[in-house]
Tab-separated table of C-alpha atoms in Angstrom:
chain	number	residue	atom	x	y	z
A	1	MET	CA	-9.230	14.827	-22.643
A	2	ALA	CA	-5.671	16.111	-22.422
A	3	GLU	CA	-6.408	18.048	-19.219
A	4	PRO	CA	-5.917	15.819	-16.137
A	5	ALA	CA	-8.867	15.247	-13.833
A	6	PHE	CA	-8.732	16.129	-10.135
A	7	CYS	CA	-11.121	14.695	-7.565
A	8	THR	CA	-11.786	14.522	-3.856
A	9	ILE	CA	-14.093	12.270	-1.819
A	10	LEU	CA	-15.959	13.237	1.349
A	11	ALA	CA	-19.198	13.334	3.288
A	12	THR	CA	-21.249	16.516	3.075
A	13	ASN	CA	-20.090	17.726	6.496
A	14	TYR	CA	-16.601	18.267	4.969
A	15	LEU	CA	-17.889	20.271	1.994
A	16	PRO	CA	-16.372	23.638	3.071
A	17	LYS	CA	-12.900	22.049	2.956
A	18	ALA	CA	-13.517	20.639	-0.536
A	19	LEU	CA	-14.687	24.066	-1.763
A	20	ALA	CA	-11.531	25.657	-0.330
A	21	LEU	CA	-9.433	23.061	-2.142
A	22	ALA	CA	-11.296	23.737	-5.400
A	23	GLU	CA	-10.627	27.451	-5.075
A	24	THR	CA	-6.874	26.925	-4.741
A	25	LEU	CA	-6.813	24.397	-7.573
A	26	LYS	CA	-8.396	26.997	-9.847
A	27	ARG	CA	-6.135	29.756	-8.502
A	28	TYR	CA	-3.004	27.831	-9.412
A	29	GLY	CA	-3.776	27.030	-12.990
A	30	ASN	CA	-6.024	24.015	-13.309
A	31	SER	CA	-8.567	24.825	-16.010
A	32	GLY	CA	-10.817	21.840	-15.332
A	33	PRO	CA	-13.209	21.382	-12.400
A	34	LEU	CA	-12.515	19.576	-9.160
A	35	THR	CA	-14.836	16.563	-9.021
A	36	VAL	CA	-16.310	16.584	-5.521
A	37	PHE	CA	-17.638	13.094	-4.761
A	38	LEU	CA	-20.141	13.145	-1.896
A	39	ILE	CA	-20.601	9.697	-0.376
A	40	ASP	CA	-23.867	10.742	1.285
A	41	GLY	CA	-25.118	12.989	-1.497
A	42	THR	CA	-27.656	12.482	-4.280
A	43	PRO	CA	-28.379	14.397	-7.504
A	44	GLU	CA	-31.293	15.971	-5.590
A	45	SER	CA	-29.056	17.335	-2.802
A	46	ALA	CA	-29.148	21.128	-2.334
A	47	LEU	CA	-25.512	22.091	-2.871
A	48	PRO	CA	-23.795	25.441	-3.360
A	49	GLU	CA	-22.565	26.291	-6.843
A	50	GLN	CA	-18.957	27.352	-7.201
A	51	PRO	CA	-16.859	27.871	-10.336
A	52	GLY	CA	-14.432	24.998	-10.750
A	53	VAL	CA	-16.591	22.445	-8.878
A	54	ARG	CA	-18.407	19.436	-10.316
A	55	TYR	CA	-20.403	17.214	-8.001
A	56	MET	CA	-20.487	13.436	-8.264
A	57	PHE	CA	-22.553	10.937	-6.293
A	58	PRO	CA	-22.589	7.172	-5.562
A	59	SER	CA	-25.375	6.712	-8.134
A	60	MET	CA	-22.787	7.609	-10.804
A	61	LEU	CA	-20.560	4.643	-9.945
A	62	PRO	CA	-20.768	1.230	-11.662
A	63	LEU	CA	-22.685	-0.162	-8.682
A	64	THR	CA	-26.324	-0.994	-8.114
A	65	GLU	CA	-28.283	1.027	-5.584
A	66	ARG	CA	-28.265	-1.983	-3.261
A	67	GLU	CA	-24.485	-2.357	-3.530
A	68	VAL	CA	-24.067	1.285	-2.548
A	69	LEU	CA	-26.341	0.844	0.467
A	70	ASP	CA	-24.441	-2.291	1.484
A	71	LEU	CA	-21.137	-0.387	1.370
A	72	ALA	CA	-22.618	2.512	3.327
A	73	MET	CA	-23.740	0.112	6.054
A	74	SER	CA	-20.684	-2.134	6.012
A	75	TYR	CA	-18.271	0.757	6.554
A	76	ASP	CA	-18.085	3.846	8.722
A	77	LEU	CA	-17.731	7.267	7.101
A	78	VAL	CA	-13.951	7.209	6.579
A	79	GLU	CA	-13.921	3.589	5.429
A	80	PHE	CA	-16.701	4.218	2.903
A	81	ALA	CA	-15.024	7.361	1.559
A	82	THR	CA	-11.697	5.617	1.052
A	83	ALA	CA	-13.214	2.381	-0.300
A	84	VAL	CA	-14.713	4.012	-3.401
A	85	LYS	CA	-11.510	5.831	-4.390
A	86	PRO	CA	-10.456	3.381	-7.138
A	87	LEU	CA	-13.989	3.417	-8.591
A	88	VAL	CA	-14.067	7.218	-8.796
A	89	LEU	CA	-10.653	7.227	-10.469
A	90	GLN	CA	-11.843	4.579	-12.947
A	91	VAL	CA	-14.829	6.716	-13.916
A	92	LEU	CA	-12.635	9.794	-14.447
A	93	LEU	CA	-10.120	7.864	-16.558
A	94	ALA	CA	-12.880	7.066	-19.042
A	95	ASP	CA	-12.698	10.708	-20.164
A	96	HIS	CA	-9.199	11.782	-19.076
A	97	GLU	CA	-5.660	10.487	-19.686
A	98	GLN	CA	-4.656	11.139	-16.052
A	99	ALA	CA	-6.605	11.449	-12.809
A	100	PHE	CA	-5.388	12.753	-9.458
A	101	TYR	CA	-7.003	12.303	-6.076
A	102	LEU	CA	-6.587	14.924	-3.315
A	103	ASP	CA	-7.990	14.692	0.214
A	104	PRO	CA	-10.604	17.380	0.887
A	105	ASP	CA	-8.470	18.933	3.635
A	106	THR	CA	-5.495	19.537	1.328
A	107	TYR	CA	-4.699	23.047	0.107
A	108	LEU	CA	-2.609	24.198	-2.845
A	109	THR	CA	-0.093	26.991	-2.402
A	110	SER	CA	1.530	26.908	-5.870
A	111	PRO	CA	1.042	25.146	-9.242
A	112	MET	CA	1.740	21.401	-9.100
A	113	VAL	CA	3.710	21.413	-12.335
A	114	GLU	CA	5.577	18.185	-11.517
A	115	LEU	CA	2.538	15.914	-11.437
A	116	VAL	CA	1.825	15.155	-15.092
A	117	PRO	CA	5.449	14.650	-16.277
A	118	THR	CA	6.303	12.531	-13.221
A	119	LEU	CA	3.226	10.361	-13.748
A	120	VAL	CA	4.042	9.967	-17.445
A	121	ALA	CA	7.580	8.886	-16.531
A	122	SER	CA	6.407	6.358	-13.932
A	123	PRO	CA	6.747	2.693	-14.942
A	124	GLY	CA	3.204	1.660	-13.975
A	125	GLY	CA	1.156	4.825	-14.383
A	126	ILE	CA	0.787	5.209	-10.598
A	127	LEU	CA	2.134	8.128	-8.543
A	128	LEU	CA	2.194	8.113	-4.722
A	129	THR	CA	3.532	10.343	-1.949
A	130	PRO	CA	5.478	8.631	0.868
A	131	HIS	CA	4.889	9.933	4.368
A	132	TYR	CA	8.644	10.381	4.777
A	133	LEU	CA	11.464	10.937	2.310
A	134	GLU	CA	14.298	10.633	4.858
A	135	PRO	CA	15.112	8.403	7.828
A	136	VAL	CA	13.492	9.783	10.974
A	137	LYS	CA	15.786	10.890	13.772
A	138	PRO	CA	15.015	9.351	17.197
A	139	GLY	CA	13.103	11.342	19.778
A	140	GLY	CA	10.506	13.026	17.588
A	141	GLN	CA	6.730	12.961	17.891
A	142	PHE	CA	6.473	10.718	14.819
A	143	GLY	CA	8.689	7.774	13.941
A	144	GLU	CA	9.079	5.158	11.239
A	145	GLY	CA	7.199	2.688	13.426
A	146	HIS	CA	4.098	4.778	12.733
A	147	LEU	CA	4.266	3.568	9.125
A	148	LEU	CA	3.845	-0.037	10.269
A	149	SER	CA	0.280	0.815	11.293
A	150	VAL	CA	-0.757	3.365	8.630
A	151	GLY	CA	1.342	2.374	5.602
A	152	VAL	CA	4.303	3.848	3.767
A	153	TYR	CA	2.248	6.172	1.548
A	154	ASN	CA	-0.167	8.936	2.456
A	155	LEU	CA	-3.185	8.342	0.250
A	156	GLY	CA	-4.329	11.931	0.715
A	157	PHE	CA	-2.779	12.170	-2.720
A	158	CYS	CA	-2.421	9.737	-5.594
A	159	GLY	CA	-2.240	9.941	-9.361
A	160	VAL	CA	-3.012	7.354	-12.031
A	161	ASP	CA	-3.214	7.124	-15.782
A	162	ARG	CA	-4.831	4.527	-18.012
A	163	ARG	CA	-1.917	2.115	-17.608
A	164	ALA	CA	-3.121	1.682	-13.993
A	165	ALA	CA	-6.387	-0.020	-14.977
A	166	GLU	CA	-5.296	-3.396	-13.619
A	167	PHE	CA	-4.058	-1.804	-10.389
A	168	LEU	CA	-7.361	0.019	-9.833
A	169	ALA	CA	-9.326	-3.203	-10.393
A	170	TRP	CA	-7.028	-5.056	-7.955
A	171	TRP	CA	-7.294	-2.262	-5.381
A	172	TRP	CA	-11.092	-2.195	-5.567
A	173	GLY	CA	-11.096	-5.982	-5.255
A	174	HIS	CA	-9.646	-5.543	-1.764
A	175	LEU	CA	-11.405	-2.332	-0.739
A	176	ARG	CA	-14.826	-3.694	-1.639
A	177	THR	CA	-14.719	-5.916	1.440
A	178	GLU	CA	-11.626	-4.985	3.467
A	179	CYS	CA	-11.265	-1.209	3.554
A	180	LEU	CA	-11.146	-1.295	7.335
A	181	HIS	CA	-9.544	0.655	10.143
A	182	ASP	CA	-8.655	-2.530	11.997
A	183	ALA	CA	-5.219	-2.591	13.600
A	184	VAL	CA	-5.657	-6.177	14.844
A	185	ALA	CA	-6.160	-7.301	11.233
A	186	GLY	CA	-3.195	-5.230	10.028
A	187	LEU	CA	-5.470	-2.928	8.017
A	188	PHE	CA	-5.616	0.849	7.715
A	189	VAL	CA	-8.400	1.579	5.235
A	190	ASP	CA	-7.002	1.947	1.686
A	191	GLN	CA	-3.376	2.704	2.584
A	192	LYS	CA	-1.898	-0.615	3.722
A	193	TRP	CA	-3.194	-2.340	0.576
A	194	VAL	CA	-1.256	0.167	-1.520
A	195	ASP	CA	1.984	-0.844	0.188
A	196	VAL	CA	1.428	-4.199	-1.536
A	197	GLY	CA	0.045	-2.763	-4.781
A	198	ALA	CA	2.932	-0.328	-5.183
A	199	VAL	CA	5.284	-3.284	-5.639
A	200	LEU	CA	2.967	-5.452	-7.709
A	201	PHE	CA	2.074	-2.681	-10.167
A	202	GLU	CA	5.279	-0.575	-10.221
A	203	ALA	CA	4.096	2.623	-8.568
A	204	ALA	CA	6.473	5.578	-8.499
A	205	PRO	CA	7.066	7.753	-5.416
A	206	LEU	CA	6.737	11.507	-5.874
A	207	ARG	CA	9.938	12.679	-4.189
A	208	HIS	CA	9.024	16.355	-4.121
A	209	TYR	CA	9.347	17.752	-0.618
A	210	GLY	CA	6.574	20.281	-1.210
A	211	CYS	CA	3.802	17.823	-2.089
A	212	ASN	CA	1.583	16.459	0.696
A	213	VAL	CA	3.303	18.215	3.571
A	214	SER	CA	1.551	17.722	6.917
A	215	ILE	CA	2.044	17.780	10.650
A	216	ALA	CA	3.453	14.247	10.396
A	217	ASN	CA	6.435	15.203	8.211
A	218	LEU	CA	7.187	18.795	9.218
A	219	HIS	CA	10.292	17.487	10.969
A	220	GLU	CA	11.860	16.885	7.534
A	221	ARG	CA	9.987	19.627	5.668
A	222	PRO	CA	10.060	22.872	7.687
A	223	ILE	CA	8.057	25.612	5.986
A	224	GLY	CA	9.401	29.068	5.153
A	225	ARG	CA	8.038	32.041	3.256
A	226	ASP	CA	9.550	34.527	0.846
A	227	ASP	CA	8.291	37.013	-1.748
A	228	ALA	CA	7.324	34.135	-4.071
A	229	GLY	CA	5.259	32.323	-1.442
A	230	TYR	CA	5.783	29.264	0.736
A	231	TYR	CA	8.714	26.868	0.388
A	232	VAL	CA	10.320	23.897	2.143
A	233	ALA	CA	13.396	25.224	3.907
A	234	SER	CA	15.238	21.883	4.048
A	235	SER	CA	15.167	21.255	0.286
A	236	GLY	CA	14.365	24.560	-1.402
A	237	ASP	CA	11.314	23.024	-3.097
A	238	ARG	CA	8.289	25.280	-3.347
A	239	LEU	CA	5.404	24.198	-1.147
A	240	ARG	CA	2.780	22.741	-3.482
A	241	LEU	CA	0.211	20.957	-1.340
A	242	PHE	CA	-0.311	21.187	2.413
A	243	HIS	CA	-2.428	18.549	4.162
A	244	PHE	CA	-4.406	19.998	7.086
A	245	HIS	CA	-5.225	17.013	9.270
A	246	ALA	CA	-8.228	17.810	11.511
A	247	PHE	CA	-7.963	21.585	11.196
A	248	ASP	CA	-10.782	23.288	13.121
A	249	THR	CA	-11.623	26.971	12.616
A	250	SER	CA	-13.185	27.055	16.102
A	251	ARG	CA	-9.732	26.360	17.611
A	252	PRO	CA	-7.669	29.088	15.948
A	253	ASP	CA	-4.367	28.401	17.695
A	254	GLU	CA	-4.054	24.729	16.681
A	255	LEU	CA	-2.488	23.252	13.556
A	256	SER	CA	-4.335	19.967	14.134
A	257	THR	CA	-6.931	18.851	16.659
A	258	ARG	CA	-6.223	15.135	16.123
A	259	MET	CA	-3.140	14.908	18.346
A	260	ASN	CA	-3.230	13.903	22.014
A	261	GLU	CA	-1.517	17.168	22.936
A	262	SER	CA	-1.694	20.755	21.742
A	263	THR	CA	-0.056	21.618	18.403
A	264	SER	CA	-0.111	25.381	18.979
A	265	HIS	CA	3.685	25.433	19.488
A	266	LEU	CA	4.145	24.441	15.834
A	267	ARG	CA	2.412	27.649	14.810
A	268	ALA	CA	3.882	29.871	17.490
A	269	GLY	CA	7.383	28.746	16.535
A	270	ASN	CA	7.023	29.209	12.768
A	271	VAL	CA	5.596	32.380	11.259
A	272	ALA	CA	5.155	30.771	7.834
A	273	ILE	CA	3.020	27.918	9.207
A	274	ASP	CA	0.964	30.361	11.248
A	275	ASP	CA	0.415	32.546	8.167
A	276	LEU	CA	-0.658	29.493	6.147
A	277	CYS	CA	-3.094	28.416	8.874
A	278	ARG	CA	-4.596	31.912	9.048
A	279	GLU	CA	-4.979	31.989	5.264
A	280	TYR	CA	-6.661	28.575	5.294
A	281	ALA	CA	-8.908	29.514	8.212
A	282	THR	CA	-10.074	32.670	6.427
A	283	THR	CA	-10.978	30.651	3.327
A	284	LEU	CA	-12.693	27.919	5.346
A	285	ILE	CA	-14.793	30.328	7.381
A	286	GLU	CA	-15.981	31.916	4.132
A	287	LYS	CA	-16.969	28.495	2.754
A	288	GLU	CA	-18.625	27.470	6.031
A	289	LYS	CA	-20.863	30.524	5.756
A	290	VAL	CA	-21.810	29.551	2.206
A	291	VAL	CA	-22.555	25.913	3.082
A	292	GLY	CA	-24.225	26.521	6.447
A	293	ALA	CA	-24.370	24.192	9.427
A	294	PRO	CA	-22.908	20.754	8.636
A	295	PRO	CA	-25.631	18.122	8.230
A	296	PRO	CA	-25.484	14.819	10.135
A	297	TYR	CA	-23.957	11.938	8.229
A	298	ARG	CA	-26.758	10.358	6.222
A	299	PHE	CA	-25.586	6.816	6.957
A	300	GLY	CA	-24.833	7.358	10.647
A	301	THR	CA	-28.290	6.248	11.781
A	302	ASP	CA	-30.927	3.840	10.514
A	303	SER	CA	-34.269	4.971	9.082
A	304	SER	CA	-35.752	5.186	12.586
A	305	GLY	CA	-32.945	7.436	13.867
A	306	ARG	CA	-31.096	4.770	15.849
A	307	LYS	CA	-27.295	5.183	15.844
A	308	ILE	CA	-25.449	2.457	13.950
A	309	THR	CA	-22.495	1.081	15.897
A	310	ARG	CA	-19.266	-0.318	14.458
A	311	ARG	CA	-20.192	-3.724	15.877
A	312	MET	CA	-23.488	-3.719	14.006
A	313	ARG	CA	-21.707	-2.660	10.794
A	314	HIS	CA	-19.321	-5.581	11.312
A	315	ALA	CA	-22.184	-8.057	11.694
A	316	TYR	CA	-23.948	-6.663	8.628
A	317	ARG	CA	-20.749	-6.807	6.555
A	318	THR	CA	-20.092	-10.394	7.568
A	319	SER	CA	-23.634	-11.449	6.682
A	320	VAL	CA	-23.626	-9.724	3.290
A	321	GLN	CA	-20.259	-11.241	2.405
A	322	SER	CA	-21.631	-14.686	3.245
A	323	GLY	CA	-24.255	-14.178	0.548
A	324	ALA	CA	-27.212	-13.418	2.822
A	325	ARG	CA	-29.836	-10.885	1.781
A	326	VAL	CA	-29.961	-8.490	4.742
A	327	PRO	CA	-32.604	-5.761	5.167
A	328	SER	CA	-31.128	-2.293	4.712
A	329	PRO	CA	-31.242	0.028	7.720
A	330	PHE	CA	-31.524	2.979	5.319
A	331	VAL	CA	-34.690	1.903	3.492
A	332	ALA	CA	-37.811	2.955	5.389
A	333	ALA	CA	-39.895	0.187	3.804
A	334	GLU	CA	-37.512	-2.377	5.337
A	335	SER	CA	-37.456	-0.815	8.797
A	336	GLU	CA	-39.362	-3.598	10.535
A	337	GLN	CA	-37.329	-6.357	8.862
A	338	TRP	CA	-34.146	-4.510	9.809
A	339	SER	CA	-35.193	-4.295	13.461
A	340	GLN	CA	-35.963	-8.006	13.482
A	341	TRP	CA	-32.619	-8.847	11.865
A	342	ARG	CA	-30.725	-6.658	14.320
A	343	ARG	CA	-32.314	-8.391	17.323
A	344	ALA	CA	-31.902	-11.856	15.810
A	345	ASN	CA	-28.182	-11.366	15.188
A	346	ALA	CA	-27.053	-10.379	18.666
A	347	ALA	CA	-25.185	-13.709	18.833
A	348	LEU	CA	-23.292	-12.876	15.617
A	349	VAL	CA	-22.229	-9.551	17.100
A	350	GLY	CA	-20.942	-11.409	20.151
A	351	ARG	CA	-19.069	-13.981	18.062
A	352	LEU	CA	-17.333	-11.255	16.068
A	353	MET	CA	-16.328	-9.484	19.279
A	354	LEU	CA	-14.881	-12.777	20.497
A	355	SER	CA	-13.005	-13.100	17.195
A	356	ASP	CA	-11.409	-9.697	17.663
A	357	LEU	CA	-10.549	-10.519	21.258
A	358	ALA	CA	-8.938	-13.810	20.204
A	359	LYS	CA	-6.811	-12.016	17.602
A	360	GLY	CA	-5.709	-9.478	20.182
A	361	VAL	CA	-4.735	-12.243	22.628
A	362	ARG	CA	-2.859	-14.086	19.878
A	363	CYS	CA	-0.820	-10.949	19.132
A	364	ALA	CA	-0.251	-9.877	22.734
A	365	LEU	CA	0.404	-13.325	24.255
A	366	PRO	CA	2.024	-15.432	21.519
A	367	GLU	CA	3.862	-17.829	23.866
A	368	GLU	CA	0.775	-18.511	25.969
A	369	TYR	CA	-1.271	-19.001	22.804
A	370	ASP	CA	1.225	-21.529	21.433
A	371	ASN	CA	1.208	-23.414	24.740
A	372	LEU	CA	-2.584	-23.587	24.612
A	373	LYS	CA	-2.465	-24.963	21.058
A	374	LYS	CA	-0.041	-27.681	22.150
A	375	ARG	CA	-2.141	-28.668	25.157
A	376	LEU	CA	-5.538	-28.498	23.408
A	377	PRO	CA	-4.865	-28.774	19.675
A	378	GLY	CA	-8.375	-29.878	18.741
A	379	LEU	CA	-10.050	-27.065	20.655
A	380	ALA	CA	-7.667	-24.466	19.288
A	381	SER	CA	-8.253	-25.666	15.739
A	382	ARG	CA	-12.043	-25.598	16.079
A	383	PHE	CA	-11.930	-22.149	17.683
A	384	ARG	CA	-9.742	-20.813	14.866
A	385	ARG	CA	-11.998	-22.344	12.231
A	386	ASN	CA	-15.383	-21.431	13.738
A	387	VAL	CA	-14.771	-18.158	15.575
A	388	VAL	CA	-11.758	-16.246	14.231
A	389	GLU	CA	-12.672	-14.202	11.166
A	390	ASN	CA	-10.409	-14.315	8.102
A	391	THR	CA	-9.695	-10.634	7.452
A	392	GLY	CA	-6.522	-8.763	6.580
A	393	MET	CA	-3.411	-10.548	7.794
A	394	TRP	CA	-5.527	-13.424	9.165
A	395	HIS	CA	-6.221	-14.842	5.688
């Protein structure tokens, strides 16, 4: 199809945000639907109908049912949602020349007319938005050092065409097992891998100041408003896509609820931002009424209702990657086997905790670690080989 595809990926609890995004995508000229991929949904899920929305589920991916369940157990919600991104884009490219991903908490404010021509002009058929387009002045809330932990690009947006097939396969090759929020391993879900992939596969940065604006880059992209709508005051670019990180309609004065301190001053000091937040809140509240109370995450507990911890996910992931057949916590018929496996692998959980601790000590106390290696080389070597897990930068 000549019309580009647009998609977003989320758990069902975020559905009101995805429906708000779909409404703005339709409002600003996209004739095709927004593909809403629900990581915890099924074709039997009771979902609201909305013009311009097409639902997609894990059963529609080129994975077996068991592979989906393994991913859902290996990863937490955010890790799972970001891990399947290249697969969803691959599926959409089977029927479309271009495919664009948007985070569910993004919101269009004008037509994104730059996307298709900029993607076509890119050398590798990959379009990404950097967090920053200018050097950051000292003293602000966010700095360039932040990018060392989260990556250069904000993967709340990306675009690909069919030339990116090799990149998507490479990206999935990493995300299948290492789409982790693990600072000690140098990983931040899908984003840090793209820092590498952008070079290997010739990705192009979208240097439009109005695309993927968020609380993290408002210092270089202050928002204004005129008769034509919202714009970026520093560049004159029209605001295209605003990224609402952790926006909560129950806290009406905040721009984001993710920060360690209040963000209300960012709204109080800028009428345009406050107007945009009020507009978004009005739309979200309408969608929340349509969807109803958010359901619990389907893969947050096992079939008996027991909460699944990150440590247990880690142990499960390690076992599956070693080739073991592990009972699924989400299959009721395997409930007893799962309980037995969980109890039997307490030592594995402990070893993996020790691995993480050892990595942290190695990073925090490099001189002391080197001295220990010199004094006890055999012990250090055996510990590294038998205890420390090879993930991320530890390969």
